[in-house]
CSV table of C-alpha atoms and ligand atoms in Angstrom, one decimal:
chain,number,residue,atom,x,y,z
A,1,MET,CA,-9.5,6.3,10.2
A,2,ARG,CA,-5.8,5.7,10.9
A,3,GLY,CA,-3.6,7.3,8.3
A,4,GLY,CA,-6.5,9.3,6.9
A,5,GLY,CA,-5.6,11.7,4.1
A,6,ASP,CA,-7.0,13.6,1.1
A,7,ALA,CA,-9.9,11.6,-0.4
A,8,GLY,CA,-9.6,11.3,-4.1
A,9,ALA,CA,-6.1,12.7,-4.2
A,10,TYR,CA,-4.7,9.6,-5.9
A,11,CYS,CA,-5.8,6.2,-7.0
A,12,ALA,CA,-4.1,2.9,-7.1
A,13,PRO,CA,-3.5,1.6,-10.6
A,14,ALA,CA,-5.6,-1.2,-11.9
A,15,ARG,CA,-3.9,-4.3,-13.0
A,16,ASP,CA,-3.6,-2.8,-16.5
A,17,GLY,CA,-1.6,0.0,-15.0
A,18,THR,CA,-4.1,2.8,-15.7
A,19,VAL,CA,-4.5,5.5,-13.1
A,20,GLU,CA,-7.7,7.3,-12.3
A,21,PRO,CA,-9.1,9.5,-9.5
A,22,ALA,CA,-10.3,7.4,-6.6
A,23,GLY,CA,-13.4,7.9,-4.5
A,24,SER,CA,-11.4,7.2,-1.4
A,25,HIS,CA,-7.8,7.1,-0.6
A,26,VAL,CA,-8.5,4.4,2.0
A,27,LEU,CA,-9.2,2.1,-1.0
A,28,ASP,CA,-5.8,2.9,-2.4
A,29,THR,CA,-3.8,2.4,0.8
A,30,GLN,CA,-5.5,-1.0,1.3
A,31,ALA,CA,-4.8,-2.1,-2.3
A,32,LEU,CA,-1.2,-0.8,-2.3
A,33,ALA,CA,-0.4,-2.3,1.1
A,34,SER,CA,-1.7,-5.7,-0.1
A,35,VAL,CA,0.5,-5.5,-3.2
A,36,THR,CA,3.5,-4.7,-1.0
A,37,VAL,CA,2.8,-7.5,1.4
A,38,GLY,CA,2.6,-9.9,-1.6
A,39,ARG,CA,6.0,-8.7,-2.8
A,40,VAL,CA,7.5,-9.3,0.7
A,41,ALA,CA,5.9,-12.8,0.8
A,42,GLY,CA,7.5,-13.3,-2.6
A,43,GLY,CA,10.9,-12.7,-1.1
A,44,GLU,CA,11.5,-8.9,-1.4
A,45,ASN,CA,12.8,-6.9,1.6
A,46,LEU,CA,10.1,-4.5,3.0
A,47,ASN,CA,12.1,-1.3,2.7
A,48,ARG,CA,13.0,-2.1,-0.9
A,49,ALA,CA,9.4,-3.0,-1.7
A,50,LEU,CA,8.1,0.3,-0.2
A,51,ALA,CA,10.8,2.3,-2.0
A,52,GLY,CA,9.8,0.6,-5.2
A,53,LEU,CA,6.1,1.5,-4.5
A,54,TRP,CA,6.9,5.2,-3.9
A,55,GLN,CA,8.7,5.2,-7.2
A,56,GLU,CA,5.8,3.6,-9.0
A,57,HIS,CA,3.3,6.0,-7.4
A,58,PRO,CA,5.1,9.3,-7.0
A,59,LEU,CA,1.8,11.2,-6.3
A,60,LEU,CA,1.1,9.5,-3.0
A,61,THR,CA,1.0,12.0,-0.2
A,62,ALA,CA,3.2,11.6,2.9
A,63,GLN,CA,0.0,10.7,4.8
A,64,GLN,CA,-0.8,7.9,2.3
A,65,ARG,CA,2.7,6.6,2.5
A,66,GLY,CA,2.5,6.6,6.3
A,67,ALA,CA,-0.8,4.7,6.2
A,68,ILE,CA,0.5,2.1,3.7
A,69,THR,CA,3.7,1.7,5.8
A,70,ASP,CA,1.6,1.1,8.9
A,71,LEU,CA,-0.6,-1.5,7.2
A,72,CYS,CA,2.4,-3.4,5.8
A,73,TYR,CA,4.2,-3.5,9.1
A,74,GLY,CA,1.1,-4.6,11.0
A,75,THR,CA,0.1,-7.2,8.5
A,76,LEU,CA,3.6,-8.7,8.3
A,77,ARG,CA,3.9,-8.6,12.1
A,78,PHE,CA,0.6,-10.5,12.7
A,79,GLY,CA,0.2,-12.0,9.2
A,80,LEU,CA,1.1,-15.6,10.1
A,81,ARG,CA,-1.6,-15.6,12.9
A,82,LEU,CA,-4.0,-14.0,10.5
A,83,GLN,CA,-3.2,-16.6,7.9
A,84,ALA,CA,-4.2,-19.3,10.3
A,85,VAL,CA,-7.5,-17.4,10.8
A,86,LEU,CA,-8.0,-17.0,7.0
A,87,ASP,CA,-7.3,-20.7,6.4
A,88,ALA,CA,-10.1,-21.5,8.9
A,89,LEU,CA,-12.4,-19.2,7.0
A,90,LEU,CA,-11.8,-20.5,3.5
A,91,ALA,CA,-13.3,-23.8,2.3
A,92,LYS,CA,-10.5,-24.1,-0.3
A,93,LYS,CA,-7.3,-22.5,-1.2
A,94,LEU,CA,-7.5,-19.1,-3.0
A,95,SER,CA,-6.4,-19.4,-6.6
A,96,ASP,CA,-5.4,-15.7,-6.8
A,97,PRO,CA,-2.6,-14.8,-4.3
A,98,ALA,CA,-3.5,-11.1,-4.7
A,99,LEU,CA,-6.8,-11.9,-3.0
A,100,ARG,CA,-5.0,-13.6,-0.1
A,101,TRP,CA,-2.8,-10.5,0.6
A,102,LEU,CA,-5.8,-8.2,0.4
A,103,LEU,CA,-7.7,-10.4,2.8
A,104,LEU,CA,-4.7,-10.5,5.2
A,105,VAL,CA,-4.3,-6.7,5.2
A,106,THR,CA,-8.1,-6.3,5.8
A,107,LEU,CA,-8.1,-8.9,8.6
A,108,TYR,CA,-5.2,-6.9,10.1
A,109,GLN,CA,-7.3,-3.7,9.9
A,110,LEU,CA,-10.3,-5.4,11.4
A,111,GLU,CA,-8.4,-6.9,14.3
A,112,HIS,CA,-5.8,-4.2,15.1
A,113,THR,CA,-7.0,-0.8,14.0
A,114,ARG,CA,-9.9,1.3,15.2
A,115,ALA,CA,-11.5,2.0,11.9
A,116,ALA,CA,-15.2,1.1,11.5
A,117,PRO,CA,-15.4,-2.6,10.4
A,118,TYR,CA,-18.2,-2.0,7.9
A,119,ALA,CA,-16.1,0.7,6.1
A,120,ILE,CA,-13.0,-1.6,6.0
A,121,VAL,CA,-15.1,-4.5,4.5
A,122,ASP,CA,-16.7,-2.2,2.0
A,123,HIS,CA,-13.3,-0.9,0.9
A,124,ALA,CA,-11.9,-4.4,0.6
A,125,VAL,CA,-14.8,-5.4,-1.7
A,126,ARG,CA,-14.2,-2.3,-3.8
A,127,CYS,CA,-10.5,-3.1,-3.9
A,128,VAL,CA,-11.3,-6.4,-5.4
A,129,ALA,CA,-12.9,-4.7,-8.3
A,130,ARG,CA,-9.8,-2.6,-8.8
A,131,LEU,CA,-7.6,-5.7,-8.7
A,132,GLY,CA,-9.5,-6.8,-11.7
A,133,THR,CA,-11.4,-9.6,-10.1
A,134,PRO,CA,-14.9,-8.1,-9.3
A,135,GLN,CA,-16.4,-11.6,-9.3
A,136,ALA,CA,-14.4,-12.3,-6.1
A,137,GLY,CA,-16.2,-9.4,-4.3
A,138,GLY,CA,-18.9,-11.8,-3.0
A,139,LEU,CA,-16.3,-14.2,-1.6
A,140,VAL,CA,-14.3,-11.4,0.1
A,141,ASN,CA,-17.5,-9.9,1.6
A,142,ALA,CA,-18.6,-13.3,2.9
A,143,VAL,CA,-15.2,-14.2,4.4
A,144,LEU,CA,-14.8,-10.8,6.2
A,145,ARG,CA,-18.3,-10.8,7.5
A,146,ASN,CA,-17.9,-14.3,8.7
A,147,PHE,CA,-14.7,-13.2,10.5
A,148,LEU,CA,-16.6,-10.4,12.2
A,149,ARG,CA,-19.4,-12.8,13.3
A,150,ARG,CA,-17.1,-15.7,14.5
A,151,ARG,CA,-14.1,-13.6,15.6
A,152,ALA,CA,-13.6,-15.0,19.1
A,153,ALA,CA,-14.0,-18.6,18.1
A,154,LEU,CA,-11.7,-18.2,15.1
A,155,LEU,CA,-9.0,-16.5,17.2
A,156,ALA,CA,-9.3,-19.2,19.9
A,157,LYS,CA,-8.8,-21.8,17.1
A,158,ALA,CA,-5.7,-20.0,15.8
A,159,ASP,CA,-4.3,-20.0,19.4
A,160,GLN,CA,-4.3,-23.8,19.3
A,161,SER,CA,-1.3,-23.9,16.9
A,162,ASP,CA,2.1,-22.3,17.7
A,163,VAL,CA,2.1,-20.3,14.4
A,164,GLY,CA,-1.5,-19.1,15.0
A,165,ARG,CA,-0.7,-18.1,18.5
A,166,PHE,CA,2.7,-16.4,18.1
A,167,SER,CA,2.7,-15.4,14.5
A,168,TYR,CA,6.2,-16.6,13.6
A,169,PRO,CA,7.3,-19.5,11.4
A,170,GLN,CA,7.3,-22.8,13.2
A,171,TRP,CA,11.1,-23.3,12.9
A,172,TRP,CA,11.6,-19.9,14.6
A,173,ILE,CA,9.2,-20.7,17.5
A,174,ASP,CA,10.9,-24.1,17.9
A,175,LYS,CA,14.3,-22.5,18.0
A,176,VAL,CA,13.4,-19.9,20.6
A,177,ARG,CA,11.6,-22.5,22.7
A,178,ALA,CA,14.6,-24.8,22.7
A,179,GLN,CA,17.2,-22.1,23.3
A,180,LEU,CA,15.2,-20.0,25.8
A,181,PRO,CA,12.8,-22.4,27.5
A,182,GLN,CA,12.0,-20.1,30.4
A,183,HIS,CA,11.5,-17.0,28.3
A,184,TYR,CA,10.3,-18.0,24.9
A,185,ALA,CA,6.7,-16.9,25.1
A,186,LEU,CA,7.7,-13.4,26.4
A,187,VAL,CA,10.4,-13.1,23.8
A,188,LEU,CA,8.0,-14.0,20.9
A,189,HIS,CA,5.4,-11.7,22.3
A,190,ALA,CA,8.0,-8.8,22.6
A,191,GLY,CA,8.8,-9.3,19.0
A,192,ASN,CA,5.2,-8.5,18.0
A,193,LEU,CA,5.1,-5.2,20.0
A,194,HIS,CA,5.7,-1.7,18.7
A,195,PRO,CA,9.4,-1.1,19.4
A,196,PRO,CA,10.4,1.5,21.9
A,197,TYR,CA,11.6,4.8,20.5
A,198,THR,CA,14.9,5.8,22.2
A,199,LEU,CA,17.3,8.7,21.8
A,200,ARG,CA,20.9,9.0,22.9
A,201,VAL,CA,21.9,12.3,24.2
A,202,ASN,CA,25.3,13.5,23.0
A,203,ALA,CA,27.4,13.8,26.1
A,204,ARG,CA,29.7,16.3,24.4
A,205,ARG,CA,26.8,18.7,23.9
A,206,MET,CA,24.3,18.4,26.7
A,207,GLN,CA,23.5,16.6,29.9
A,208,ARG,CA,20.6,14.2,29.8
A,209,SER,CA,18.7,16.1,32.5
A,210,ASP,CA,18.9,19.3,30.5
A,211,TYR,CA,17.6,17.5,27.4
A,212,LEU,CA,14.7,16.0,29.4
A,213,ALA,CA,13.9,19.5,30.5
A,214,LEU,CA,14.0,20.7,26.9
A,215,LEU,CA,11.6,17.9,25.9
A,216,GLU,CA,9.2,18.9,28.7
A,217,ARG,CA,9.2,22.5,27.5
A,218,GLU,CA,8.2,21.2,24.0
A,219,GLY,CA,5.5,19.1,25.5
A,220,ILE,CA,7.2,15.8,24.5
A,221,VAL,CA,7.1,13.0,27.1
A,222,GLY,CA,10.4,11.2,27.7
A,223,VAL,CA,11.9,9.1,30.5
A,224,PRO,CA,15.6,8.3,31.2
A,225,VAL,CA,16.8,4.8,30.1
A,226,GLY,CA,20.3,3.4,30.6
A,227,VAL,CA,23.2,5.8,31.0
A,228,SER,CA,22.5,8.4,28.3
A,229,GLY,CA,19.2,7.3,26.7
A,230,VAL,CA,15.8,8.9,26.7
A,231,ARG,CA,12.8,6.8,25.8
A,232,LEU,CA,9.9,8.8,24.2
A,233,ALA,CA,6.3,7.9,24.8
A,234,ARG,CA,5.8,7.9,21.1
A,235,ALA,CA,7.9,8.0,18.0
A,236,LEU,CA,8.5,11.3,16.2
A,237,PRO,CA,10.0,12.1,12.9
A,238,VAL,CA,13.6,13.2,13.5
A,239,GLY,CA,12.8,16.6,12.0
A,240,ARG,CA,10.5,17.2,15.1
A,241,LEU,CA,13.1,16.1,17.7
A,242,PRO,CA,14.5,19.1,19.5
A,243,GLY,CA,18.3,19.4,18.8
A,244,PHE,CA,18.4,16.6,16.3
A,245,ALA,CA,19.7,18.7,13.4
A,246,GLU,CA,22.2,20.4,15.7
A,247,GLY,CA,23.7,17.0,16.8
A,248,ILE,CA,22.4,17.0,20.4
A,249,VAL,CA,20.6,13.7,20.1
A,250,SER,CA,20.6,10.6,17.9
A,251,VAL,CA,18.0,7.8,17.6
A,252,GLN,CA,19.4,4.6,19.0
A,253,ASP,CA,17.9,1.7,20.8
A,254,ALA,CA,18.9,1.3,24.5
A,255,ALA,CA,20.4,-2.1,23.9
A,256,ALA,CA,22.7,-0.7,21.2
A,257,GLN,CA,23.7,2.1,23.6
A,258,PHE,CA,25.6,-0.5,25.7
A,259,ALA,CA,28.3,-1.0,23.0
A,260,ALA,CA,30.4,2.1,23.2
A,261,PRO,CA,30.7,2.3,27.0
A,262,LEU,CA,31.6,-1.4,27.2
A,263,LEU,CA,34.8,-0.7,25.1
A,264,GLU,CA,36.1,1.7,27.8
A,265,VAL,CA,37.8,4.0,25.3
A,266,GLU,CA,40.3,6.7,26.3
A,267,PRO,CA,41.3,9.8,24.4
A,268,GLY,CA,43.8,9.2,21.6
A,269,MET,CA,43.1,5.5,21.3
A,270,ARG,CA,43.3,3.8,18.0
A,271,VAL,CA,39.9,2.3,17.4
A,272,LEU,CA,38.3,0.3,14.6
A,273,ASP,CA,34.6,0.1,14.1
A,274,ALA,CA,34.6,-2.8,11.7
A,275,CYS,CA,31.0,-3.0,10.6
A,276,ALA,CA,30.2,0.7,11.0
A,277,ALA,CA,27.3,1.8,8.9
A,278,PRO,CA,25.1,3.7,9.5
A,279,GLY,CA,27.3,4.8,12.3
A,280,GLY,CA,25.1,4.7,15.4
A,281,LYS,CA,27.9,3.1,17.5
A,282,THR,CA,30.8,5.0,15.7
A,283,THR,CA,29.3,8.3,16.7
A,284,HIS,CA,28.6,7.1,20.2
A,285,LEU,CA,32.3,6.1,20.6
A,286,LEU,CA,33.4,9.5,19.4
A,287,GLU,CA,30.9,11.3,21.8
A,288,LEU,CA,32.7,9.5,24.7
A,289,ALA,CA,36.3,10.5,23.7
A,290,ASP,CA,38.5,12.0,21.0
A,291,LEU,CA,39.7,8.9,19.2
A,292,ASP,CA,41.8,7.9,16.2
A,293,LEU,CA,38.8,6.0,14.8
A,294,THR,CA,38.4,4.1,11.6
A,295,ALA,CA,34.9,3.3,10.5
A,296,LEU,CA,35.0,0.4,8.1
A,297,ASP,CA,32.1,-1.1,6.1
A,298,HIS,CA,32.1,-3.1,2.9
A,299,ASP,CA,29.1,-1.1,1.6
A,300,ALA,CA,30.2,2.2,0.2
A,301,ALA,CA,26.6,3.6,0.0
A,302,ARG,CA,25.9,2.7,3.6
A,303,LEU,CA,29.2,4.3,4.6
A,304,ASP,CA,27.8,7.6,3.2
A,305,ARG,CA,25.2,7.4,6.0
A,306,VAL,CA,28.1,7.3,8.5
A,307,ARG,CA,29.5,10.4,6.9
A,308,GLU,CA,26.2,12.2,7.2
A,309,ASN,CA,25.8,11.2,10.9
A,310,LEU,CA,29.4,12.3,11.6
A,311,GLU,CA,28.7,15.7,10.0
A,312,ARG,CA,25.4,16.2,11.9
A,313,LEU,CA,27.1,15.4,15.2
A,314,LYS,CA,30.3,17.4,14.2
A,315,LEU,CA,32.6,14.4,14.8
A,316,LYS,CA,35.5,13.1,12.8
A,317,ALA,CA,36.5,9.5,11.8
A,318,ARG,CA,38.5,7.9,8.9
A,319,LEU,CA,36.0,6.2,6.6
A,320,LEU,CA,37.1,3.0,4.8
A,321,VAL,CA,35.4,0.7,2.4
A,322,GLY,CA,36.6,-2.8,2.9
A,323,ASN,CA,35.8,-6.4,3.8
A,324,ALA,CA,36.4,-6.9,7.5
A,325,ALA,CA,37.2,-10.5,6.9
A,326,ASP,CA,40.1,-9.7,4.7
A,327,PRO,CA,42.3,-7.1,6.5
A,328,ALA,CA,45.1,-7.6,4.0
A,329,SER,CA,43.0,-5.6,1.5
A,330,TRP,CA,42.6,-2.4,3.8
A,331,TRP,CA,44.7,-2.6,7.0
A,332,ASP,CA,47.9,-0.5,7.3
A,333,GLY,CA,49.4,-3.0,9.7
A,334,GLU,CA,49.2,-0.9,12.8
A,335,PRO,CA,47.2,-2.7,15.5
A,336,TYR,CA,44.0,-1.3,17.0
A,337,GLN,CA,43.6,-0.9,20.8
A,338,ARG,CA,39.9,-1.3,20.5
A,339,ILE,CA,37.7,-3.1,17.9
A,340,LEU,CA,34.0,-3.1,17.7
A,341,ALA,CA,32.5,-5.9,15.6
A,342,ASP,CA,28.8,-5.2,15.2
A,343,VAL,CA,28.5,-8.0,12.7
A,344,PRO,CA,25.7,-8.7,10.2
A,345,CYS,CA,23.2,-11.2,11.7
A,346,SER,CA,19.7,-12.6,11.4
A,347,ALA,CA,18.3,-9.6,13.3
A,348,SER,CA,16.1,-11.9,15.3
A,349,GLY,CA,16.4,-9.6,18.3
A,350,VAL,CA,14.9,-6.6,16.3
A,351,VAL,CA,12.1,-8.5,14.4
A,352,ARG,CA,9.6,-6.0,15.7
A,353,ARG,CA,11.4,-3.3,13.8
A,354,HIS,CA,11.7,-5.5,10.7
A,355,PRO,CA,8.6,-7.8,10.7
A,356,ASP,CA,9.4,-8.8,7.1
A,357,ILE,CA,12.3,-11.0,8.3
A,358,LYS,CA,9.7,-13.4,9.7
A,359,TRP,CA,8.7,-14.0,6.1
A,360,LEU,CA,12.2,-13.8,4.5
A,361,ARG,CA,14.5,-15.8,6.8
A,362,ARG,CA,14.9,-19.5,6.3
A,363,PRO,CA,16.4,-21.9,8.9
A,364,ALA,CA,19.6,-22.3,6.8
A,365,ASP,CA,20.2,-18.6,6.9
A,366,ILE,CA,21.2,-18.7,10.5
A,367,LYS,CA,24.0,-21.1,9.8
A,368,GLN,CA,25.1,-18.9,6.9
A,369,PHE,CA,25.2,-15.8,9.2
A,370,ALA,CA,27.3,-17.8,11.7
A,371,VAL,CA,29.8,-18.8,9.0
A,372,GLN,CA,30.1,-15.1,7.8
A,373,GLN,CA,30.5,-13.9,11.4
A,374,GLU,CA,33.2,-16.4,12.0
A,375,ARG,CA,35.2,-15.1,9.0
A,376,LEU,CA,34.8,-11.6,10.1
A,377,VAL,CA,35.9,-12.1,13.7
A,378,ASP,CA,38.9,-14.2,12.7
A,379,GLY,CA,40.0,-11.6,10.2
A,380,LEU,CA,39.6,-8.8,12.6
A,381,TRP,CA,41.3,-10.5,15.5
A,382,LYS,CA,44.6,-10.3,13.6
A,383,THR,CA,44.4,-6.5,13.7
A,384,LEU,CA,43.9,-6.2,17.5
A,385,ALA,CA,46.9,-5.1,19.6
A,386,SER,CA,48.1,-7.3,22.4
A,387,GLY,CA,46.1,-6.3,25.6
A,388,GLY,CA,43.5,-4.6,23.3
A,389,LYS,CA,39.8,-5.2,23.7
A,390,PHE,CA,37.4,-6.6,21.2
A,391,LEU,CA,33.6,-6.2,21.5
A,392,TYR,CA,31.5,-8.7,19.5
A,393,THR,CA,27.8,-7.8,19.2
A,394,THR,CA,24.7,-8.9,17.3
A,395,CYS,CA,21.1,-7.9,17.3
A,396,SER,CA,20.2,-11.6,17.3
A,397,ILE,CA,18.8,-13.8,20.1
A,398,PHE,CA,19.8,-17.1,18.4
A,399,GLU,CA,22.7,-18.9,20.1
A,400,GLU,CA,24.4,-20.0,16.8
A,401,GLU,CA,25.3,-16.3,16.3
A,402,ASN,CA,26.0,-15.6,20.0
A,403,CYS,CA,27.2,-17.8,22.7
A,404,MET,CA,28.0,-20.7,20.4
A,405,GLN,CA,29.9,-18.3,18.1
A,406,LEU,CA,31.8,-17.1,21.2
A,407,SER,CA,32.8,-20.6,22.5
A,408,ARG,CA,34.0,-21.6,19.0
A,409,PHE,CA,36.0,-18.5,18.8
A,410,LEU,CA,37.6,-19.1,22.2
A,411,ALA,CA,38.4,-22.7,21.1
A,412,ARG,CA,40.2,-21.4,18.0
A,413,HIS,CA,42.1,-18.5,19.7
A,414,ALA,CA,44.2,-19.4,22.6
A,415,ASP,CA,45.3,-15.7,22.9
A,416,ALA,CA,41.7,-14.6,23.7
A,417,ARG,CA,40.0,-14.3,27.1
A,418,THR,CA,36.5,-13.0,27.9
A,419,LEU,CA,36.0,-10.0,30.2
A,420,THR,CA,33.1,-9.1,32.4
A,421,LEU,CA,30.5,-7.0,30.9
A,422,HIS,CA,30.0,-4.2,33.3
A,423,GLY,CA,26.7,-2.3,33.3
A,424,PHE,CA,24.1,-4.9,32.4
A,425,GLN,CA,22.9,-8.2,33.4
A,426,SER,CA,21.4,-11.0,31.4
A,427,ARG,CA,18.2,-12.5,32.7
A,428,ASP,CA,18.2,-15.7,34.7
A,429,GLY,CA,18.3,-18.7,32.5
A,430,THR,CA,19.9,-16.9,29.5
A,431,PRO,CA,23.5,-17.0,28.4
A,432,ASP,CA,25.8,-14.2,29.6
A,433,GLY,CA,25.8,-11.2,27.4
A,434,LEU,CA,22.3,-11.9,26.0
A,435,LEU,CA,19.7,-9.1,26.3
A,436,LEU,CA,16.2,-10.2,25.6
A,437,PRO,CA,13.9,-7.8,23.9
A,438,ASP,CA,11.5,-6.1,26.2
A,439,ASN,CA,9.7,-2.7,26.8
A,440,GLU,CA,13.0,-1.0,27.3
A,441,HIS,CA,15.3,-2.3,24.6
A,442,ASP,CA,15.8,-4.7,21.7
A,443,GLY,CA,17.3,-8.2,21.8
A,444,PHE,CA,21.1,-8.0,21.6
A,445,PHE,CA,24.2,-10.0,22.4
A,446,TYR,CA,27.5,-8.8,23.7
A,447,ALA,CA,30.9,-10.5,24.3
A,448,LEU,CA,33.9,-8.5,25.4
A,449,LEU,CA,37.3,-10.2,24.6
A,450,GLN,CA,40.9,-9.3,25.3
A,451,LYS,CA,44.0,-10.3,23.5
A,452,ILE,CA,46.5,-11.8,25.9
B,501,LIG,C1,24.5,-4.5,12.1
B,501,LIG,S1,25.0,-3.5,10.9
B,501,LIG,C2,26.1,-2.3,11.8
B,501,LIG,C3,25.3,-1.3,12.5
B,501,LIG,C4,26.3,-0.2,13.0
B,501,LIG,N1,27.4,-0.7,13.8
B,501,LIG,C5,25.6,0.9,13.8
B,501,LIG,O1,25.6,0.8,15.0
B,501,LIG,O2,25.0,1.8,13.2
B,501,LIG,C6,26.2,-4.4,10.1
B,501,LIG,C7,27.0,-3.7,9.0
B,501,LIG,O3,28.1,-4.6,8.6
B,501,LIG,C8,28.3,-4.3,7.2
B,501,LIG,N2,29.1,-5.5,6.7
B,501,LIG,C9,28.6,-6.7,6.3
B,501,LIG,N3,29.6,-7.5,5.9
B,501,LIG,C10,30.7,-6.8,6.0
B,501,LIG,C11,32.1,-7.1,5.8
B,501,LIG,N4,32.4,-8.3,5.3
B,501,LIG,N5,33.0,-6.2,6.0
B,501,LIG,C12,32.6,-5.0,6.5
B,501,LIG,N6,31.4,-4.6,6.8
B,501,LIG,C13,30.4,-5.5,6.5
B,501,LIG,C14,27.0,-4.1,6.6
B,501,LIG,O4,27.1,-3.3,5.4
B,501,LIG,C15,26.3,-3.3,7.8
B,501,LIG,O5,26.4,-1.9,7.6
């Protein structure tokens, strides 16, 4: 079974909070994943929900944590489709939400993992007893066995609705269809795939061809992507990446690797990375040239991660905690020749890395992000030198945060002009600067501006 571990090592607590040895760890991972999915459905961010779970259950092994994480990601990714299937299986709404989350996790296991179906169903029924509702065991058993019997017909029925087919909220599907009519089905599908796992080779330390040879010697399969990227055939913990601790490589998606080269930095330039944490693009900029670089972020804890990354890569930058929208509170008045504004956004281009956002975002959030982005870019523009370049980027595919944001900016700032983005091409039928998520990279948007 995926994510198998030590049977009986630890047991999920019952509702009363008591802990006792379990007969099977699979039982625990299923129960704990369903509790976590329920917390996300209730509005909690997945990373925080998992961090809370590890604190509540400190005896979970790394393997168990991995299995729970996999179940949560998969269930949240396909959960809206599975919900459509579940609704078709149930005669009436479930009164206990905990049962719904357990059934969703179990349907995900039945549909998307290779574990034996009878074992999955059996564990789900035993989980019900642990959740304190043994009387629901019969219902759970009947629903799951019914799914196994009528699987093809139920999935075909789910395919008849947008939500059942694509597994996104209806408003999200409507927006992508309206904004990217030629590409929407592929974009939605790409958002449900496992994301590519891509490294960036530190040009100061090693050539990509040498790193590829190093990987080959270690039996790790990787292919070149972009200018200095290497896509691995499968994800590895960073501790197992050759040269990671020594600063030879960083983990960074291929779309994010476009940012630093687009700014065309030269040694000695005064550069601001305005939304810097955790420092993926800060460090890339510094790998390209010795710069007088300030890494700004309003979140001091996240800025610590920039510091760690700089130390690992043996690079130097000035770290500043501050609100990019309010330069008066942190800027020394000397203009920057280059500014990178990797602004907070809906993250709709990286939903496959954060499937919880399908559950957490609301339509009104997109407008709010756009307003926040507008304040940031207007604040930062004041700090750009005449002739200087400004790169605006998001990991969103929604036009409110991208091309609409850009055209509104150009309308407000007569001293701004757009520059050609060398090195990548948007697909036909999409706005300039928009990269759609695919097998190579995440969904991103770039706009390069110059102050005239
Ligand atoms: C998309 S992430 C940046 C990722 C980063 N550039 C990288 O490549 O690793 C956006 C960052 O903006 C920061 N942020 C949000 N609002 C901000 C503000 N008003 N001023 C400065 N930073 C802000 C967040 O804390 C977050 O770290």
